[in-house]
mmCIF file of C-alpha atoms in Angstrom:
data_model
loop_
_atom_site.group_PDB
_atom_site.id
_atom_site.type_symbol
_atom_site.label_atom_id
_atom_site.label_comp_id
_atom_site.label_asym_id
_atom_site.label_seq_id
_atom_site.Cartn_x
_atom_site.Cartn_y
_atom_site.Cartn_z
ATOM 1 C CA UNK A 396 -15.350 -12.504 -16.485
ATOM 2 C CA UNK A 397 -17.340 -9.426 -15.641
ATOM 3 C CA UNK A 398 -16.657 -6.536 -18.015
ATOM 4 C CA UNK A 399 -17.252 -2.925 -17.112
ATOM 5 C CA UNK A 400 -16.192 -0.693 -19.946
ATOM 6 C CA UNK A 401 -15.873 3.061 -19.917
ATOM 7 C CA UNK A 402 -16.052 4.682 -23.306
ATOM 8 C CA UNK A 403 -12.889 6.776 -23.031
ATOM 9 C CA UNK A 404 -9.577 6.509 -21.194
ATOM 10 C CA UNK A 405 -8.676 10.140 -21.636
ATOM 11 C CA UNK A 406 -10.836 13.188 -22.419
ATOM 12 C CA UNK A 407 -10.000 16.859 -22.730
ATOM 13 C CA UNK A 408 -12.915 19.298 -22.744
ATOM 14 C CA UNK A 409 -13.340 23.033 -22.570
ATOM 15 C CA UNK A 410 -14.961 24.933 -19.746
ATOM 16 C CA UNK A 411 -18.693 25.180 -20.275
ATOM 17 C CA UNK A 412 -19.012 22.143 -22.542
ATOM 18 C CA UNK A 413 -21.559 19.456 -21.881
ATOM 19 C CA UNK A 414 -19.687 16.186 -21.280
ATOM 20 C CA UNK A 415 -20.948 12.641 -21.440
ATOM 21 C CA UNK A 416 -19.101 9.737 -19.800
ATOM 22 C CA UNK A 417 -20.454 6.340 -20.733
ATOM 23 C CA UNK A 418 -20.242 3.072 -18.851
ATOM 24 C CA UNK A 419 -21.443 -0.331 -20.019
ATOM 25 C CA UNK A 420 -21.541 -3.592 -18.100
ATOM 26 C CA UNK A 421 -22.217 -6.985 -19.608
ATOM 27 C CA UNK A 422 -23.506 -8.970 -16.625
ATOM 28 C CA UNK A 423 -27.037 -7.718 -16.084
ATOM 29 C CA UNK A 424 -26.137 -6.101 -12.773
ATOM 30 C CA UNK A 425 -28.803 -3.917 -11.194
ATOM 31 C CA UNK A 426 -26.545 -1.585 -9.241
ATOM 32 C CA UNK A 427 -24.212 0.832 -10.952
ATOM 33 C CA UNK A 428 -22.115 3.655 -9.563
ATOM 34 C CA UNK A 429 -20.111 6.726 -10.616
ATOM 35 C CA UNK A 430 -17.181 7.934 -8.500
ATOM 36 C CA UNK A 431 -14.477 10.469 -8.896
ATOM 37 C CA UNK A 432 -11.035 9.620 -7.623
ATOM 38 C CA UNK A 433 -8.728 12.392 -6.486
ATOM 39 C CA UNK A 434 -5.364 12.121 -4.680
ATOM 40 C CA UNK A 435 -5.863 12.430 -0.935
ATOM 41 C CA UNK A 436 -9.643 12.368 -1.263
ATOM 42 C CA UNK A 437 -10.164 8.743 -2.231
ATOM 43 C CA UNK A 438 -13.271 7.691 -4.096
ATOM 44 C CA UNK A 439 -16.225 9.999 -3.739
ATOM 45 C CA UNK A 440 -19.648 8.800 -4.832
ATOM 46 C CA UNK A 441 -21.375 11.077 -7.333
ATOM 47 C CA UNK A 442 -24.501 9.131 -8.234
ATOM 48 C CA UNK A 443 -25.678 5.557 -8.168
ATOM 49 C CA UNK A 444 -28.524 3.615 -9.742
ATOM 50 C CA UNK A 445 -30.233 0.501 -8.404
ATOM 51 C CA UNK A 446 -32.442 -0.164 -11.396
ATOM 52 C CA UNK A 447 -33.331 1.167 -14.843
ATOM 53 C CA UNK A 448 -34.462 4.801 -14.623
ATOM 54 C CA UNK A 449 -33.799 4.786 -10.884
ATOM 55 C CA UNK A 450 -31.038 6.955 -9.465
ATOM 56 C CA UNK A 451 -29.902 8.372 -6.181
ATOM 57 C CA UNK A 452 -27.543 11.193 -5.367
ATOM 58 C CA UNK A 453 -24.275 10.247 -3.814
ATOM 59 C CA UNK A 454 -22.106 12.500 -1.697
ATOM 60 C CA UNK A 455 -21.015 15.025 -4.360
ATOM 61 C CA UNK A 456 -23.801 15.266 -7.008
ATOM 62 C CA UNK A 457 -23.530 18.992 -7.639
ATOM 63 C CA UNK A 458 -22.703 19.763 -11.252
ATOM 64 C CA UNK A 459 -23.490 16.254 -12.432
ATOM 65 C CA UNK A 460 -26.489 14.293 -13.616
ATOM 66 C CA UNK A 461 -26.961 10.689 -14.742
ATOM 67 C CA UNK A 462 -29.027 8.626 -17.098
ATOM 68 C CA UNK A 463 -29.925 4.950 -16.975
ATOM 69 C CA UNK A 464 -32.295 4.113 -19.820
ATOM 70 C CA UNK A 465 -31.058 0.530 -20.184
ATOM 71 C CA UNK A 466 -29.815 -1.843 -17.536
ATOM 72 C CA UNK A 467 -26.371 -2.223 -19.038
ATOM 73 C CA UNK A 468 -25.597 1.464 -19.530
ATOM 74 C CA UNK A 469 -25.079 4.216 -16.977
ATOM 75 C CA UNK A 470 -24.081 7.631 -18.192
ATOM 76 C CA UNK A 471 -22.583 10.510 -16.244
ATOM 77 C CA UNK A 472 -23.315 14.002 -17.566
ATOM 78 C CA UNK A 473 -21.436 17.147 -16.743
ATOM 79 C CA UNK A 474 -23.943 19.826 -17.670
ATOM 80 C CA UNK A 475 -21.373 22.618 -17.946
ATOM 81 C CA UNK A 476 -17.843 21.412 -17.322
ATOM 82 C CA UNK A 477 -15.659 23.358 -14.994
ATOM 83 C CA UNK A 478 -11.961 23.110 -14.187
ATOM 84 C CA UNK A 479 -12.718 21.753 -10.695
ATOM 85 C CA UNK A 480 -14.225 18.729 -12.393
ATOM 86 C CA UNK A 481 -10.870 17.659 -13.726
ATOM 87 C CA UNK A 482 -10.439 14.204 -12.230
ATOM 88 C CA UNK A 483 -10.360 10.457 -12.729
ATOM 89 C CA UNK A 484 -13.884 9.092 -13.060
ATOM 90 C CA UNK A 485 -14.619 5.494 -12.186
ATOM 91 C CA UNK A 486 -17.718 3.521 -13.029
ATOM 92 C CA UNK A 487 -18.677 0.318 -11.192
ATOM 93 C CA UNK A 488 -21.419 -2.284 -11.304
ATOM 94 C CA UNK A 489 -22.350 -4.487 -8.394
ATOM 95 C CA UNK A 490 -23.634 -8.016 -7.962
ATOM 96 C CA UNK A 491 -23.978 -9.785 -4.594
ATOM 97 C CA UNK A 492 -22.369 -6.743 -2.952
ATOM 98 C CA UNK A 493 -19.168 -7.115 -4.988
ATOM 99 C CA UNK A 494 -18.359 -4.097 -7.136
ATOM 100 C CA UNK A 495 -16.554 -4.425 -10.462
ATOM 101 C CA UNK A 496 -14.810 -1.352 -11.772
ATOM 102 C CA UNK A 497 -14.078 0.084 -15.179
ATOM 103 C CA UNK A 498 -10.633 1.218 -16.211
ATOM 104 C CA UNK A 499 -11.387 4.828 -15.480
ATOM 105 C CA UNK A 500 -11.701 8.010 -17.560
ATOM 106 C CA UNK A 501 -9.227 10.765 -16.921
ATOM 107 C CA UNK A 502 -11.044 13.975 -17.686
ATOM 108 C CA UNK A 503 -9.229 17.267 -18.041
ATOM 109 C CA UNK A 504 -11.264 20.461 -18.298
ATOM 110 C CA UNK A 505 -9.329 23.402 -19.703
ATOM 111 C CA UNK B 62 -25.277 8.797 6.893
ATOM 112 C CA UNK B 63 -22.521 6.323 6.269
ATOM 113 C CA UNK B 64 -18.874 7.186 6.552
ATOM 114 C CA UNK B 65 -15.572 5.391 6.275
ATOM 115 C CA UNK B 66 -12.373 6.697 7.850
ATOM 116 C CA UNK B 67 -8.874 5.540 7.001
ATOM 117 C CA UNK B 68 -6.547 7.569 9.253
ATOM 118 C CA UNK B 69 -3.286 6.787 7.424
ATOM 119 C CA UNK B 70 -2.667 8.174 3.929
ATOM 120 C CA UNK B 71 0.698 6.440 3.677
ATOM 121 C CA UNK B 72 2.084 3.316 5.301
ATOM 122 C CA UNK B 73 5.622 2.033 4.704
ATOM 123 C CA UNK B 74 6.957 -1.265 6.033
ATOM 124 C CA UNK B 75 9.806 -3.609 5.251
ATOM 125 C CA UNK B 76 9.324 -6.983 3.600
ATOM 126 C CA UNK B 77 8.507 -9.635 6.171
ATOM 127 C CA UNK B 78 7.150 -7.166 8.692
ATOM 128 C CA UNK B 79 3.527 -7.249 9.898
ATOM 129 C CA UNK B 80 1.177 -4.738 8.440
ATOM 130 C CA UNK B 81 -2.124 -3.294 9.651
ATOM 131 C CA UNK B 82 -4.229 -0.855 7.695
ATOM 132 C CA UNK B 83 -6.818 0.852 9.843
ATOM 133 C CA UNK B 84 -10.446 1.428 8.970
ATOM 134 C CA UNK B 85 -13.246 2.840 11.096
ATOM 135 C CA UNK B 86 -16.820 3.316 10.006
ATOM 136 C CA UNK B 87 -19.983 5.069 10.957
ATOM 137 C CA UNK B 88 -23.375 3.565 10.100
ATOM 138 C CA UNK B 89 -26.594 3.268 12.013
ATOM 139 C CA UNK B 90 -27.670 -0.114 10.684
ATOM 140 C CA UNK B 91 -25.858 -3.360 9.900
ATOM 141 C CA UNK B 92 -23.236 -2.596 7.305
ATOM 142 C CA UNK B 93 -21.282 -4.788 4.992
ATOM 143 C CA UNK B 94 -17.574 -3.995 5.044
ATOM 144 C CA UNK B 95 -15.011 -4.516 2.287
ATOM 145 C CA UNK B 96 -11.394 -3.963 1.445
ATOM 146 C CA UNK B 97 -10.611 -3.026 -2.170
ATOM 147 C CA UNK B 98 -7.117 -2.828 -3.630
ATOM 148 C CA UNK B 99 -5.659 -0.986 -6.607
ATOM 149 C CA UNK B 100 -2.283 -2.146 -7.884
ATOM 150 C CA UNK B 101 -0.254 0.151 -10.082
ATOM 151 C CA UNK B 102 -1.951 0.606 -13.494
ATOM 152 C CA UNK B 103 -4.708 -1.873 -12.658
ATOM 153 C CA UNK B 104 -8.370 -1.536 -11.935
ATOM 154 C CA UNK B 105 -9.747 -1.306 -8.465
ATOM 155 C CA UNK B 106 -10.748 -4.785 -7.301
ATOM 156 C CA UNK B 107 -12.270 -6.495 -4.323
ATOM 157 C CA UNK B 108 -9.738 -7.968 -1.873
ATOM 158 C CA UNK B 109 -12.049 -9.302 0.821
ATOM 159 C CA UNK B 110 -15.359 -8.783 2.568
ATOM 160 C CA UNK B 111 -16.252 -9.311 6.188
ATOM 161 C CA UNK B 112 -19.073 -11.774 5.610
ATOM 162 C CA UNK B 113 -16.714 -14.198 3.867
ATOM 163 C CA UNK B 114 -14.367 -14.437 6.851
ATOM 164 C CA UNK B 115 -11.639 -15.657 4.534
ATOM 165 C CA UNK B 116 -7.956 -14.907 4.056
ATOM 166 C CA UNK B 117 -7.003 -13.532 0.650
ATOM 167 C CA UNK B 118 -3.313 -13.235 -0.319
ATOM 168 C CA UNK B 119 -2.538 -13.641 3.392
ATOM 169 C CA UNK B 120 -4.723 -10.693 4.412
ATOM 170 C CA UNK B 121 -7.470 -10.945 6.998
ATOM 171 C CA UNK B 122 -9.896 -8.403 8.424
ATOM 172 C CA UNK B 123 -12.220 -8.737 11.383
ATOM 173 C CA UNK B 124 -15.333 -6.657 11.898
ATOM 174 C CA UNK B 125 -15.394 -5.208 15.412
ATOM 175 C CA UNK B 126 -18.837 -3.756 15.879
ATOM 176 C CA UNK B 127 -18.047 -2.409 19.362
ATOM 177 C CA UNK B 128 -15.174 -0.324 18.031
ATOM 178 C CA UNK B 129 -16.781 0.145 14.568
ATOM 179 C CA UNK B 130 -13.538 -0.969 12.964
ATOM 180 C CA UNK B 131 -12.511 -3.260 10.148
ATOM 181 C CA UNK B 132 -8.729 -3.266 10.135
ATOM 182 C CA UNK B 133 -6.796 -5.141 7.456
ATOM 183 C CA UNK B 134 -3.862 -7.268 8.623
ATOM 184 C CA UNK B 135 -1.097 -9.382 7.214
ATOM 185 C CA UNK B 136 1.553 -11.039 9.338
ATOM 186 C CA UNK B 137 4.386 -10.918 6.775
ATOM 187 C CA UNK B 138 4.255 -8.202 4.134
ATOM 188 C CA UNK B 139 5.543 -8.891 0.604
ATOM 189 C CA UNK B 140 6.807 -6.404 -1.971
ATOM 190 C CA UNK B 141 3.893 -7.296 -4.282
ATOM 191 C CA UNK B 142 1.481 -6.063 -1.601
ATOM 192 C CA UNK B 143 2.492 -2.485 -2.437
ATOM 193 C CA UNK B 144 -0.734 -0.822 -3.578
ATOM 194 C CA UNK B 145 -3.510 1.574 -2.668
ATOM 195 C CA UNK B 146 -6.022 0.020 -0.271
ATOM 196 C CA UNK B 147 -9.534 1.288 0.217
ATOM 197 C CA UNK B 148 -11.965 0.359 2.936
ATOM 198 C CA UNK B 149 -15.622 0.441 1.862
ATOM 199 C CA UNK B 150 -19.036 0.131 3.382
ATOM 200 C CA UNK B 151 -22.294 -0.924 1.785
ATOM 201 C CA UNK B 152 -25.546 -0.129 3.519
ATOM 202 C CA UNK B 153 -29.208 0.413 3.005
ATOM 203 C CA UNK B 154 -31.721 -1.267 0.775
ATOM 204 C CA UNK B 155 -30.187 0.327 -2.317
ATOM 205 C CA UNK B 156 -26.666 -0.894 -1.528
ATOM 206 C CA UNK B 157 -24.996 2.503 -1.505
ATOM 207 C CA UNK B 158 -21.245 1.832 -1.560
ATOM 208 C CA UNK B 159 -19.023 4.350 0.237
ATOM 209 C CA UNK B 160 -15.227 4.360 0.289
ATOM 210 C CA UNK B 161 -12.584 5.777 2.555
ATOM 211 C CA UNK B 162 -9.788 8.015 1.329
ATOM 212 C CA UNK B 163 -7.395 5.132 0.933
ATOM 213 C CA UNK B 164 -4.022 4.118 2.332
ATOM 214 C CA UNK B 165 -0.989 3.779 0.079
ATOM 215 C CA UNK B 166 1.038 0.811 1.301
ATOM 216 C CA UNK B 167 4.685 0.556 0.320
ATOM 217 C CA UNK B 168 6.592 -2.583 1.175
ATOM 218 C CA UNK B 169 10.340 -1.995 1.003
ATOM 219 C CA UNK B 170 12.845 -4.760 0.163
#
């Protein structure tokens, strides 16, 4: 079974903090993705990576950055958290065009 | 640019009734289309993809390139089909995966 693991289920951070969301996959997949999921807005792609150290902006990259130093780990960074970044964050890895999702991190910025 | 449109946010049917969840897409090349499903308190997971041309849990979807649509259909809905359904498109050499806004399907007893 493919495992995609996000480091936290719930996070509460203060406005202005630097926030790291970690995602690890155990199947040597090349493609990894970060989405945010909001009611009525579906899944919106923040960033994705198709190889180590390679990244591309998704549809809503503003306020976020990513890091992929190793194939199995893809990190999402909120440089200075704001209340409008309160959301459910989903990580996924892909093999043969099938995406496998983590359990999600519900981030609340206060 | 690639875009996926799901026009219905909510869809409610009775058990045994047919169900169709609509999906339209915009993409200049040859896309791969998918349906993903999220049951209550579970992870998002792949339901089916157009290249497989298979039926999963009684659901089918046909890619219509002329109408740029990929509607999901099931002839007889079951209560356990109640879930959030997302249509998705993968395109480009880097396999960018884009989702629609989702349709919440409720199957009533």
